[in-house]
CSV table of C-alpha atoms and ligand atoms in Angstrom, one decimal:
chain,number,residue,atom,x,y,z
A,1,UNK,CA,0.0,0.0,0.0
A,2,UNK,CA,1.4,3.5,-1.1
A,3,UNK,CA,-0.2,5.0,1.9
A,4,UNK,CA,0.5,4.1,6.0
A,5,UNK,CA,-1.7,1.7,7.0
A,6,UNK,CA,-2.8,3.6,10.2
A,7,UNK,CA,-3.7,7.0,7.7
A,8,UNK,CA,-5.8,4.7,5.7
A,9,UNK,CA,-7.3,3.1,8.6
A,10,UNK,CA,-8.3,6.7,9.5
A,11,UNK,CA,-9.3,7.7,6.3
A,12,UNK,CA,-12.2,4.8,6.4
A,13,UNK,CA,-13.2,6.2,9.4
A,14,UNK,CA,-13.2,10.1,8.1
A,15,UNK,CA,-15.3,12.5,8.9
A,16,UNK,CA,-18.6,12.0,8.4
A,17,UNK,CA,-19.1,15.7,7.8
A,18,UNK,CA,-16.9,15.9,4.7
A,19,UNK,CA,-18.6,12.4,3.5
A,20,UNK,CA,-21.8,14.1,3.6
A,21,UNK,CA,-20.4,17.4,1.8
A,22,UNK,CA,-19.0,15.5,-0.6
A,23,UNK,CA,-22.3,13.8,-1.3
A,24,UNK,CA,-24.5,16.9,-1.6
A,25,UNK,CA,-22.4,18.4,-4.3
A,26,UNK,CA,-22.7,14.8,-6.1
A,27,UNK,CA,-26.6,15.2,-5.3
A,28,UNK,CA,-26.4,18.9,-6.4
A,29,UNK,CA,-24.6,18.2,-9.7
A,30,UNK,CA,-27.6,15.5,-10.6
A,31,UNK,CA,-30.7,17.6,-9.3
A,32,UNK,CA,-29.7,21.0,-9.5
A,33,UNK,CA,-28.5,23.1,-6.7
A,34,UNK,CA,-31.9,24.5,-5.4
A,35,UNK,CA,-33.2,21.2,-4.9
A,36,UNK,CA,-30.5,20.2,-2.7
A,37,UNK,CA,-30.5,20.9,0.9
A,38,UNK,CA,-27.1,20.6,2.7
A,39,UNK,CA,-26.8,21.3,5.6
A,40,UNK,CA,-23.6,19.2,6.1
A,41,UNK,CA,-20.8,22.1,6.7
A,42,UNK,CA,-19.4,25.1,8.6
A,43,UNK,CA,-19.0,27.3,6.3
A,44,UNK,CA,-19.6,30.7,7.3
A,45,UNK,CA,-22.6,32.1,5.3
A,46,UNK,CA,-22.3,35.7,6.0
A,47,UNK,CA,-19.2,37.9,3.6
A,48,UNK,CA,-16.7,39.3,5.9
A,49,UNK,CA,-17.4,42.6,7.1
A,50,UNK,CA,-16.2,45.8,4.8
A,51,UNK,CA,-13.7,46.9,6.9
A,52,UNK,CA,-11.6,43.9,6.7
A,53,UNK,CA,-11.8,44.2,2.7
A,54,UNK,CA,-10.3,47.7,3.1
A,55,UNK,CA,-7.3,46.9,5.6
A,56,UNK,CA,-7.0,43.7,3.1
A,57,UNK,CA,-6.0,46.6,0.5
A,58,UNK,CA,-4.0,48.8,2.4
A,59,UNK,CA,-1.8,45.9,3.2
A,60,UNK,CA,-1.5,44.6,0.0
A,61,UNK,CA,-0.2,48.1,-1.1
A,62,UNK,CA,2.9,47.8,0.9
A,63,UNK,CA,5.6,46.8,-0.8
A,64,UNK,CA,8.4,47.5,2.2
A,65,UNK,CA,11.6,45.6,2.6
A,66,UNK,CA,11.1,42.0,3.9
A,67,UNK,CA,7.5,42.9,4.2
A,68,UNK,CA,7.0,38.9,2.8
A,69,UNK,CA,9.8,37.9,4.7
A,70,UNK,CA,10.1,35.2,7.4
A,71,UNK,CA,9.6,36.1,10.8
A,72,UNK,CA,9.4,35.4,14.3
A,73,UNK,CA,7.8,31.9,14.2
A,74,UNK,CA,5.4,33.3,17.1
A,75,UNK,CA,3.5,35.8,15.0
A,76,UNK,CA,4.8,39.7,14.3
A,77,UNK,CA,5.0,40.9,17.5
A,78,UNK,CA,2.6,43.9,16.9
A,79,UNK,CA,-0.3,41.6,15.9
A,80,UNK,CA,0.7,39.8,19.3
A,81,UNK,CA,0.6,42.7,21.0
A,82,UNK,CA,-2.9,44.1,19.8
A,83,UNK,CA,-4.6,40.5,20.4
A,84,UNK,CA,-3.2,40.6,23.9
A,85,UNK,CA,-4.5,44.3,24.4
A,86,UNK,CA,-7.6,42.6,23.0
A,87,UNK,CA,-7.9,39.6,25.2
A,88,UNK,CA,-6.7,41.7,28.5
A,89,UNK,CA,-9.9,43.6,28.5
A,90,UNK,CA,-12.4,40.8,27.3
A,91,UNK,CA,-10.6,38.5,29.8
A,92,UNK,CA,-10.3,41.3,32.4
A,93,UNK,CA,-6.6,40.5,33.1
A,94,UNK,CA,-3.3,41.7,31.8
A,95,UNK,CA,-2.0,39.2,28.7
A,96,UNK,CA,1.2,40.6,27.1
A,97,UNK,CA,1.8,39.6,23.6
A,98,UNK,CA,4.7,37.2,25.2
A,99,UNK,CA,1.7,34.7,25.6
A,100,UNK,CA,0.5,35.1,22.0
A,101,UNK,CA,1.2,32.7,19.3
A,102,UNK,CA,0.0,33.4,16.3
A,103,UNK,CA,-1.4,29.9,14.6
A,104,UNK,CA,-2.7,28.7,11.4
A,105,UNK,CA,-6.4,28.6,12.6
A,106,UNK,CA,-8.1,26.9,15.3
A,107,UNK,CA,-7.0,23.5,14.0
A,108,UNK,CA,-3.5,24.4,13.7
A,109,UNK,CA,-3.1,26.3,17.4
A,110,UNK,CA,-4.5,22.7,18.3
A,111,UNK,CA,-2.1,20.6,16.9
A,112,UNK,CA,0.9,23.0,18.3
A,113,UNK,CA,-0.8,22.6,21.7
A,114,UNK,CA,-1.1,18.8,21.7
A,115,UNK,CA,2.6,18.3,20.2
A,116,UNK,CA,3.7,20.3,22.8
A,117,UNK,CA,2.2,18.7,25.7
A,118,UNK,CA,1.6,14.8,24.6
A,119,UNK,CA,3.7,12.1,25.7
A,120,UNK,CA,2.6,9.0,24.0
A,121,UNK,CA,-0.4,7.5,26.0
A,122,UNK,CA,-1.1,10.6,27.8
A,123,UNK,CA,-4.9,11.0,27.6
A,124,UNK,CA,-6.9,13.7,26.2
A,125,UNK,CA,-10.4,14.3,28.0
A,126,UNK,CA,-13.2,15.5,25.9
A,127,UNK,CA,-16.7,15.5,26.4
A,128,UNK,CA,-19.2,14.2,23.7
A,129,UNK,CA,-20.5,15.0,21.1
A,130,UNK,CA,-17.6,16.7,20.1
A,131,UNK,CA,-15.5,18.4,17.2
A,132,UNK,CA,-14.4,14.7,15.3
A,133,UNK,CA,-11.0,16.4,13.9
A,134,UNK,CA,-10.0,16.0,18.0
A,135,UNK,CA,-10.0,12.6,17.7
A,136,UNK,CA,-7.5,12.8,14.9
A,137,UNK,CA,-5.4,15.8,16.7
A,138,UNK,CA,-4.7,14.0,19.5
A,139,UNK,CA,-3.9,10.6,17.4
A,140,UNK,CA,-1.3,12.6,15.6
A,141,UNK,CA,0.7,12.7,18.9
A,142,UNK,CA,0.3,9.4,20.4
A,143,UNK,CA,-2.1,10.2,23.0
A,144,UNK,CA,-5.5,9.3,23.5
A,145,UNK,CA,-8.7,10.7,23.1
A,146,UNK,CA,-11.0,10.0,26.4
A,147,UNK,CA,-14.3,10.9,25.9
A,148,UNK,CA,-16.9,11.8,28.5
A,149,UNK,CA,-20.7,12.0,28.7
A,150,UNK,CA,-22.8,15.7,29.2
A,151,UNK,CA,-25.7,16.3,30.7
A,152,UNK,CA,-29.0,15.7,28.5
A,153,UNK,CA,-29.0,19.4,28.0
A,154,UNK,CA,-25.2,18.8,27.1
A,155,UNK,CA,-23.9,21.2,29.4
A,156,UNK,CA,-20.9,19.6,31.2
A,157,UNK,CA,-21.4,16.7,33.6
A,158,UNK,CA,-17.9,17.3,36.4
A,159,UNK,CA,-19.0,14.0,37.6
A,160,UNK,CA,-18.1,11.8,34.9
A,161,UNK,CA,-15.1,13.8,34.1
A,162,UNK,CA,-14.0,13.3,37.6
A,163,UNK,CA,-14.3,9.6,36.9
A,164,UNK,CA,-12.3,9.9,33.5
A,165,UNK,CA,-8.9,11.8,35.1
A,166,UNK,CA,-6.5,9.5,35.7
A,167,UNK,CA,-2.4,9.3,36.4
A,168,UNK,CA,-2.4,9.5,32.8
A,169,UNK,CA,-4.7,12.7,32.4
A,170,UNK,CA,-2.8,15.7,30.1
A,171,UNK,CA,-5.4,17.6,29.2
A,172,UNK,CA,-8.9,18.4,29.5
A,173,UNK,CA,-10.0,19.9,26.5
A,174,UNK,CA,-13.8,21.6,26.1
A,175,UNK,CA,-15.6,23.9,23.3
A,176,UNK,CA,-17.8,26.5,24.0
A,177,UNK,CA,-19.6,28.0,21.9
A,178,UNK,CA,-19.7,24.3,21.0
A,179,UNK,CA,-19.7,22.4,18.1
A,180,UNK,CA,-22.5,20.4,17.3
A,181,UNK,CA,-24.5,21.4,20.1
A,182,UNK,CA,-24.5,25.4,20.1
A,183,UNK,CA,-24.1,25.0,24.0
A,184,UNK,CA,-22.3,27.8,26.3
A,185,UNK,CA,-20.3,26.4,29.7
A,186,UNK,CA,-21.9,29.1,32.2
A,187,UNK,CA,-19.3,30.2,35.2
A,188,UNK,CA,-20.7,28.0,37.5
A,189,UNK,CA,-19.6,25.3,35.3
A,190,UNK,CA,-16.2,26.8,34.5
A,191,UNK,CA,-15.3,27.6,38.0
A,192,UNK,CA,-15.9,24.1,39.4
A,193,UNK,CA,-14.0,22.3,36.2
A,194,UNK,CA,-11.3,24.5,37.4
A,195,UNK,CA,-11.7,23.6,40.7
A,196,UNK,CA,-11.7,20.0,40.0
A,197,UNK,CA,-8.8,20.3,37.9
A,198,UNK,CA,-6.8,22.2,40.7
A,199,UNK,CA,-8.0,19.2,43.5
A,200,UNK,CA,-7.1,16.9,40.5
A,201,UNK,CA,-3.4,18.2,39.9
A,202,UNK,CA,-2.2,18.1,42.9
A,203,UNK,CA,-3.7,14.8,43.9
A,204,UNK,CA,-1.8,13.3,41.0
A,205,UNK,CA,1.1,16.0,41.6
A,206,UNK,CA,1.4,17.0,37.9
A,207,UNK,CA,0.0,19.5,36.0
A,208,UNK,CA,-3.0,19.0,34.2
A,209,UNK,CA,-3.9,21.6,31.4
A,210,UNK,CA,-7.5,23.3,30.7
A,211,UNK,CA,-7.3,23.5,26.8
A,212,UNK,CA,-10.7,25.4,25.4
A,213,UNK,CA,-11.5,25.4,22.0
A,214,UNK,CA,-13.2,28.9,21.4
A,215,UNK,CA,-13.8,30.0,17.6
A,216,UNK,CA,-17.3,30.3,17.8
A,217,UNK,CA,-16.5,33.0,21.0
A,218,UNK,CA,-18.3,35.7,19.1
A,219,UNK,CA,-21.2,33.5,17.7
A,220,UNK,CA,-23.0,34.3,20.9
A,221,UNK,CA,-26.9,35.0,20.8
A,222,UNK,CA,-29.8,36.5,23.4
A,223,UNK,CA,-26.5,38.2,25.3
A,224,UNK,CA,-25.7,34.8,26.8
A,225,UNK,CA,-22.2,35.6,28.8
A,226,UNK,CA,-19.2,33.5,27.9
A,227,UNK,CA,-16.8,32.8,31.1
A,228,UNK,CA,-13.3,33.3,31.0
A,229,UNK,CA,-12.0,30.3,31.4
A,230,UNK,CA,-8.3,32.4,32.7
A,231,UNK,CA,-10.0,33.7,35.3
A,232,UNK,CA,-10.8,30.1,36.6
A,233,UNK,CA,-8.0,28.1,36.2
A,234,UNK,CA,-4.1,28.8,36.3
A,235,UNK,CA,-3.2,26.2,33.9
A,236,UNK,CA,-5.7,27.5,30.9
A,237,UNK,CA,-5.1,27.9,27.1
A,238,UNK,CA,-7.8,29.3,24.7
A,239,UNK,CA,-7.3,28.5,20.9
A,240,UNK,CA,-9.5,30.7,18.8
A,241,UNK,CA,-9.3,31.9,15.2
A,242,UNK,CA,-10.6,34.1,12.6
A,243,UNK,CA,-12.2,31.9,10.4
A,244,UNK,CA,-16.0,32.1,11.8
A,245,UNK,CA,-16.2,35.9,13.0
A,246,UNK,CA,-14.6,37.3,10.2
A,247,UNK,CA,-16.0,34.8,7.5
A,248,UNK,CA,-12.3,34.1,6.6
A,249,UNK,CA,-11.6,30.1,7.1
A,250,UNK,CA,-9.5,29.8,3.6
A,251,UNK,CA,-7.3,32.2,4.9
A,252,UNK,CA,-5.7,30.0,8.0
A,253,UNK,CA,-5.4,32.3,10.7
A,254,UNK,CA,-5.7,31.9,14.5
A,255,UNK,CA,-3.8,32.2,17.8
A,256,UNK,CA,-3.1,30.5,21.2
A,257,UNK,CA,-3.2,32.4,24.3
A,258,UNK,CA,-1.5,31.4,27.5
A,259,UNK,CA,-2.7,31.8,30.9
A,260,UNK,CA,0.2,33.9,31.9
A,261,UNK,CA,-0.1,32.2,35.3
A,262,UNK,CA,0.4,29.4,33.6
A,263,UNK,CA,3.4,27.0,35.0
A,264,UNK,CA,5.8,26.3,33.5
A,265,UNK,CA,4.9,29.3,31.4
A,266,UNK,CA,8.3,30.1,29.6
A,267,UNK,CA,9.2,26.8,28.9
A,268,UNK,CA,5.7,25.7,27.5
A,269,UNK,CA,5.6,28.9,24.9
A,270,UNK,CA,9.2,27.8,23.9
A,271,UNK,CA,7.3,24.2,23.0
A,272,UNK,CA,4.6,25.9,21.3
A,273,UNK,CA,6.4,28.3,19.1
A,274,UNK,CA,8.4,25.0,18.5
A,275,UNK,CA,6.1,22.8,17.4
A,276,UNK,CA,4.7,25.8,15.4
A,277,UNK,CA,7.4,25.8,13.5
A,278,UNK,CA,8.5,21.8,13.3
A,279,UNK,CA,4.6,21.2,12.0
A,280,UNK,CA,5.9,22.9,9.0
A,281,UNK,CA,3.6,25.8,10.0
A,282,UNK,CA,7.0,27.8,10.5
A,283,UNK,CA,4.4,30.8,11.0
A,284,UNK,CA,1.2,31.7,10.5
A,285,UNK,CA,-0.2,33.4,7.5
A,286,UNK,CA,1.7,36.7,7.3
A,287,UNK,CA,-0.6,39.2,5.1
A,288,UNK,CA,-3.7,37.9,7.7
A,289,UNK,CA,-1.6,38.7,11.4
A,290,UNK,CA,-0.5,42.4,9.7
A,291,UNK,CA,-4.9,42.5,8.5
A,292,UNK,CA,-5.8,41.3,11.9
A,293,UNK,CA,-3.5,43.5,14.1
A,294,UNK,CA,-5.8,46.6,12.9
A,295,UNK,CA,-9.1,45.1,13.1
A,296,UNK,CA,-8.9,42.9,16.7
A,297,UNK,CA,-12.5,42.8,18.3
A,298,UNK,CA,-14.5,43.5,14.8
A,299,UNK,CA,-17.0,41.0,13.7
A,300,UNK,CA,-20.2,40.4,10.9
A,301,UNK,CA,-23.4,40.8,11.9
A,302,UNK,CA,-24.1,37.7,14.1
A,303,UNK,CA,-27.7,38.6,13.9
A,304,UNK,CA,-28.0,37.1,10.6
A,305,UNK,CA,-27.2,33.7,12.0
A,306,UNK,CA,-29.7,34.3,15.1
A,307,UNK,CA,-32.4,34.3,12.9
A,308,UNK,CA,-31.8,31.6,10.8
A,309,UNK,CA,-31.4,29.7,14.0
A,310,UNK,CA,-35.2,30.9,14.9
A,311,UNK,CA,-36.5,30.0,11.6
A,312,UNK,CA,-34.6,26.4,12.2
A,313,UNK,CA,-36.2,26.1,15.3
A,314,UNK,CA,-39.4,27.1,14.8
A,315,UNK,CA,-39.8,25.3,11.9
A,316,UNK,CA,-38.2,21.8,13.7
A,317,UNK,CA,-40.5,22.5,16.7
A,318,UNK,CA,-43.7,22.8,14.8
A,319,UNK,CA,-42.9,19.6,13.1
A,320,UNK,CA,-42.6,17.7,16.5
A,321,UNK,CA,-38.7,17.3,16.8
A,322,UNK,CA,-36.9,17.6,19.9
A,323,UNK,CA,-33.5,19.9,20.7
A,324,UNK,CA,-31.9,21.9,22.8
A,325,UNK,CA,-31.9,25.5,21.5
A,326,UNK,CA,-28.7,26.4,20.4
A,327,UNK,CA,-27.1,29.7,22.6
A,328,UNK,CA,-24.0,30.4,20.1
A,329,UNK,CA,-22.2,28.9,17.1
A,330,UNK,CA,-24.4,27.8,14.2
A,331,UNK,CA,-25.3,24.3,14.6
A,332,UNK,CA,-28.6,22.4,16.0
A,333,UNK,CA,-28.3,19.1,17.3
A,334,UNK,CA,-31.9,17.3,17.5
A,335,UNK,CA,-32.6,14.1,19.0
A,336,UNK,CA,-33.2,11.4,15.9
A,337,UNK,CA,-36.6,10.1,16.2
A,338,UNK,CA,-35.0,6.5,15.5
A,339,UNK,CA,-30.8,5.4,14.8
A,340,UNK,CA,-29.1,8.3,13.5
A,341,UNK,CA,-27.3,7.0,10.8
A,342,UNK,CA,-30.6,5.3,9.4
A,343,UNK,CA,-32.3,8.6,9.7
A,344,UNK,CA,-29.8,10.7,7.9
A,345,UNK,CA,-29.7,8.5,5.3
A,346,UNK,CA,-33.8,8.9,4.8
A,347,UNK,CA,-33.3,12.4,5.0
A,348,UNK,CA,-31.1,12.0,2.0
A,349,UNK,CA,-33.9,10.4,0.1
A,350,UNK,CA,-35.3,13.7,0.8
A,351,UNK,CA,-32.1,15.5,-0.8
A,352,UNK,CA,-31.6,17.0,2.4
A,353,UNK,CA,-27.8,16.5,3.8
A,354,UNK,CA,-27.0,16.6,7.7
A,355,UNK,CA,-24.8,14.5,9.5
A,356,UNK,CA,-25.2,11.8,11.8
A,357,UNK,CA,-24.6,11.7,15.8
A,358,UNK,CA,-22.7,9.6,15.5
A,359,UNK,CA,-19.8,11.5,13.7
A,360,UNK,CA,-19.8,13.3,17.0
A,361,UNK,CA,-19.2,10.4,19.4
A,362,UNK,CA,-23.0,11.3,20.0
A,363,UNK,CA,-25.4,8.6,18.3
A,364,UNK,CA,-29.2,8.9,18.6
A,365,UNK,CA,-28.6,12.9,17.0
A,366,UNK,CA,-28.0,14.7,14.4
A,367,UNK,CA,-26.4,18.1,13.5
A,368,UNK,CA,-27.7,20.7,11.0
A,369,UNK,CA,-25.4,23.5,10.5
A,370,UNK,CA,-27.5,26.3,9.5
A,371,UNK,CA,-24.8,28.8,8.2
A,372,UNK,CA,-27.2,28.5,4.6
A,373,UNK,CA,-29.7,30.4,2.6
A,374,UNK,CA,-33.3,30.9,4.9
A,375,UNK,CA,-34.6,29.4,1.3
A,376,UNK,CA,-32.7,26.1,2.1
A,377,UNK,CA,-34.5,26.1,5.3
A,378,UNK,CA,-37.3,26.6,4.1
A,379,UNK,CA,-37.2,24.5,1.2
A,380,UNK,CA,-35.9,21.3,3.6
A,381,UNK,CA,-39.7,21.3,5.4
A,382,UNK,CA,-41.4,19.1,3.3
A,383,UNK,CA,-38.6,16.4,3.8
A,384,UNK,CA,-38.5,17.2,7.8
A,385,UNK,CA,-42.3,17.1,7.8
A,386,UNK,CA,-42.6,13.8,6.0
A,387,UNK,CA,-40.0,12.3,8.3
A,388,UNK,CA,-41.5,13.5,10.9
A,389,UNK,CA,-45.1,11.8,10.2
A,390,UNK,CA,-43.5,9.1,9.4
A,391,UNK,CA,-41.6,8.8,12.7
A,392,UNK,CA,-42.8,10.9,15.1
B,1,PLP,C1,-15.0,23.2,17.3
B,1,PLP,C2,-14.0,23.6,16.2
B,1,PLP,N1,-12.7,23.7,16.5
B,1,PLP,C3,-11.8,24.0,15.6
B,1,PLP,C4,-12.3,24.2,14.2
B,1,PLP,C5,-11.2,24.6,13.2
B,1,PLP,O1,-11.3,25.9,13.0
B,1,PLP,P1,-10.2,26.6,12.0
B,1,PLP,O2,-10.8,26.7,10.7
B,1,PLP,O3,-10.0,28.0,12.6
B,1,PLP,O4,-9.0,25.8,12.0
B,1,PLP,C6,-13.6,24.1,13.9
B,1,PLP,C7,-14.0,24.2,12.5
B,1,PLP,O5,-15.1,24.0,12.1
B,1,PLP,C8,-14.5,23.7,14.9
B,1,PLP,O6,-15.8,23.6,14.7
């Protein structure tokens, strides 16, 4: 075999989201785009907001010496600098750019992190349903993805991740705004997982790291308040990126932030801006950190996606399904009236393309990512509706 045995092993098991992508653009090629309904993807739906367009220019325009050059594989340090003004007053603390490193998106700030910290076998706790690209992150490392059960409203059950931290424990690792479920950790929450985790490090006298997975921060609706998960624990990391608030997930660009109580701080952001660069990263996309630096806190208009999360919902609830209503990102995640994977595949029938539970460690479910057209919504309720007499 030309390829590793263990990447093709993966590859059979690949994302279910990308499997169903792939099949509604084979389903929109036969019956024509407007009578497909796919739902299967993140892709932001709203354009990035003007002003971004117009630093996008400016930029471009300068033609300064080394201005494409390399750089310092942590980011340039004034784009460090204005996220950690940023962050300081959103996380109401005082974050120098020392504990910025600039990261090819979400994904990529994720994969520094893990190679930094992961010992083979180390264990990675995550609870379900959960973002299925950890499973491969954490594989890439050796370690080992532990996954936990949530509550039935899928906020975070500290019980059963009690139970899961072990000897072996690295790494807690949560997402909030999350994806699929659209849940937000309140502070109560927060502040006892960092509790736990404190009791838990120094039972088992190492440290264990608090690793949340944030680029949905400012998908937020109804003024729900995010915690800052600093504030709650020492040993704390956010990843975040660009590529949902700004529209701009081609364009590879996102950051780590380190709890600058963090221990041992110096010598963990020498391991990140390490592994940064021996991923092959080297850096992260220089024309986006020098765009970014002028534009920290901006955002589209979120609004857009509130509403097409009403509509969703409305239109779900009338039919007789049963969910949790989102509070951020832009994914529902109903209850399948019978096995998921069975259920998406009749909803296919229907032309209409979701993806199973069960490509979230989460069977009995299914997401809809509703970052579309309102006309796709609204053209998907004769195939929901039938579904639903049928099974309901
Ligand atoms: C929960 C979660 N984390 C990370 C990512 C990766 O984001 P990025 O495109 O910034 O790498 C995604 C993308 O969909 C996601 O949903």
């Amino acid at each position: 075999m030309a390829i590793s045995k263990k990447v093709h092993n993966l590859m059979e098991n690949a994302s279910w989201i990308r499997k169903m992508f792939e099949q509604g653009a084979k389903l929109k090629k036969e019956y024509g785009d407007n009578n497909v309904f796919d739902f299967s993807i993140g892709n932001p739906y709203i354009d990035p907001p003007e002003k971004f367009f117009d630093v996008l220019e400016a930029v471009a325009k300068d033609r300064s010496k080394n201005v494409h050059g390399y750089m310092s594989n942590a980011g340039y340090p004034e784009t460090r600098d204005a996220v950690a003004e940023y962050l300081s007053e959103e996380h109401a603390m005082e974050i120098f750019g020392e504990h910025i490193v600039m990261t090819c998106g979400a994904g990529g700030g994720l994969n520094v992190i893990l190679k930094t910290i992961l010992d083979p076998g180390d264990e990675v706790i995550v609870p379900a349903p959960y973002f299925v690209e950890y499973g491969f992150y954490v594989d890439n490392f050796g370690g080992i993805l532990k996954t936990v059960p949530t509550k039935n409203d899928f906020s975070l059950d500290l019980v059963e991740i009690e139970k899961a931290i072990s000897e072996k424990t690295k790494a807690v690792l949560i997402n909030s705004p999350n994806n699929p479920t659209g849940r937000i950790y309140d502070k109560n929450t927060i502040d006892g997982l960092g509790l736990l985790l404190k009791q838990k490090s120094s039972e088992y006298n190492k440290e264990i790291y608090l690793i949340s997975d944030e680029p949905y921060s400012k998908i937020v609706y109804d003024n729900i308040p995010i915690p800052s998960i600093l504030q709650s624990y020492t040993n704390s990391m956010i990843v975040t990126s660009y590529s949902k608030d700004l529209s701009i997930p081609g364009e590879r660009l996102g950051l780590i932030a380190v709890n600058p109580s963090l221990k041992p701080l110096s010598e963990l952001l020498s391991g990140l801006i390490f592994s940064n660069r021996t991923l092959g990263f080297v850096n992260a996309p220089a024309i986006m950190q020098r765009v970014v630096k002028d534009i920290q806190g901006l955002s589209g208009d979120m609004d857009i996606y509130r509403q097409k999360r009403d509509l969703l919902c409305d239109m779900l609830f009338d039919l007789g399904y049963k969910f949790t209503k989102p509070e951020g990102a832009f994914y529902l995640f109903p209850k399948s009236p019978i096995d998921d994977i069975e259920f998406v595949n009749e909803l296919q029938e229907e032309k209409i393309l979701v993806v199973p539970g069960s490509g979230f460690g989460c069977p009995g479910y299914f997401r809809i990512s509703y970052c579309v057209e309102d006309s796709v919504i609204k053209g998907a309720k004769k195939g929901f509706a039938k579904l639903a007499k049928k099974y309901i």
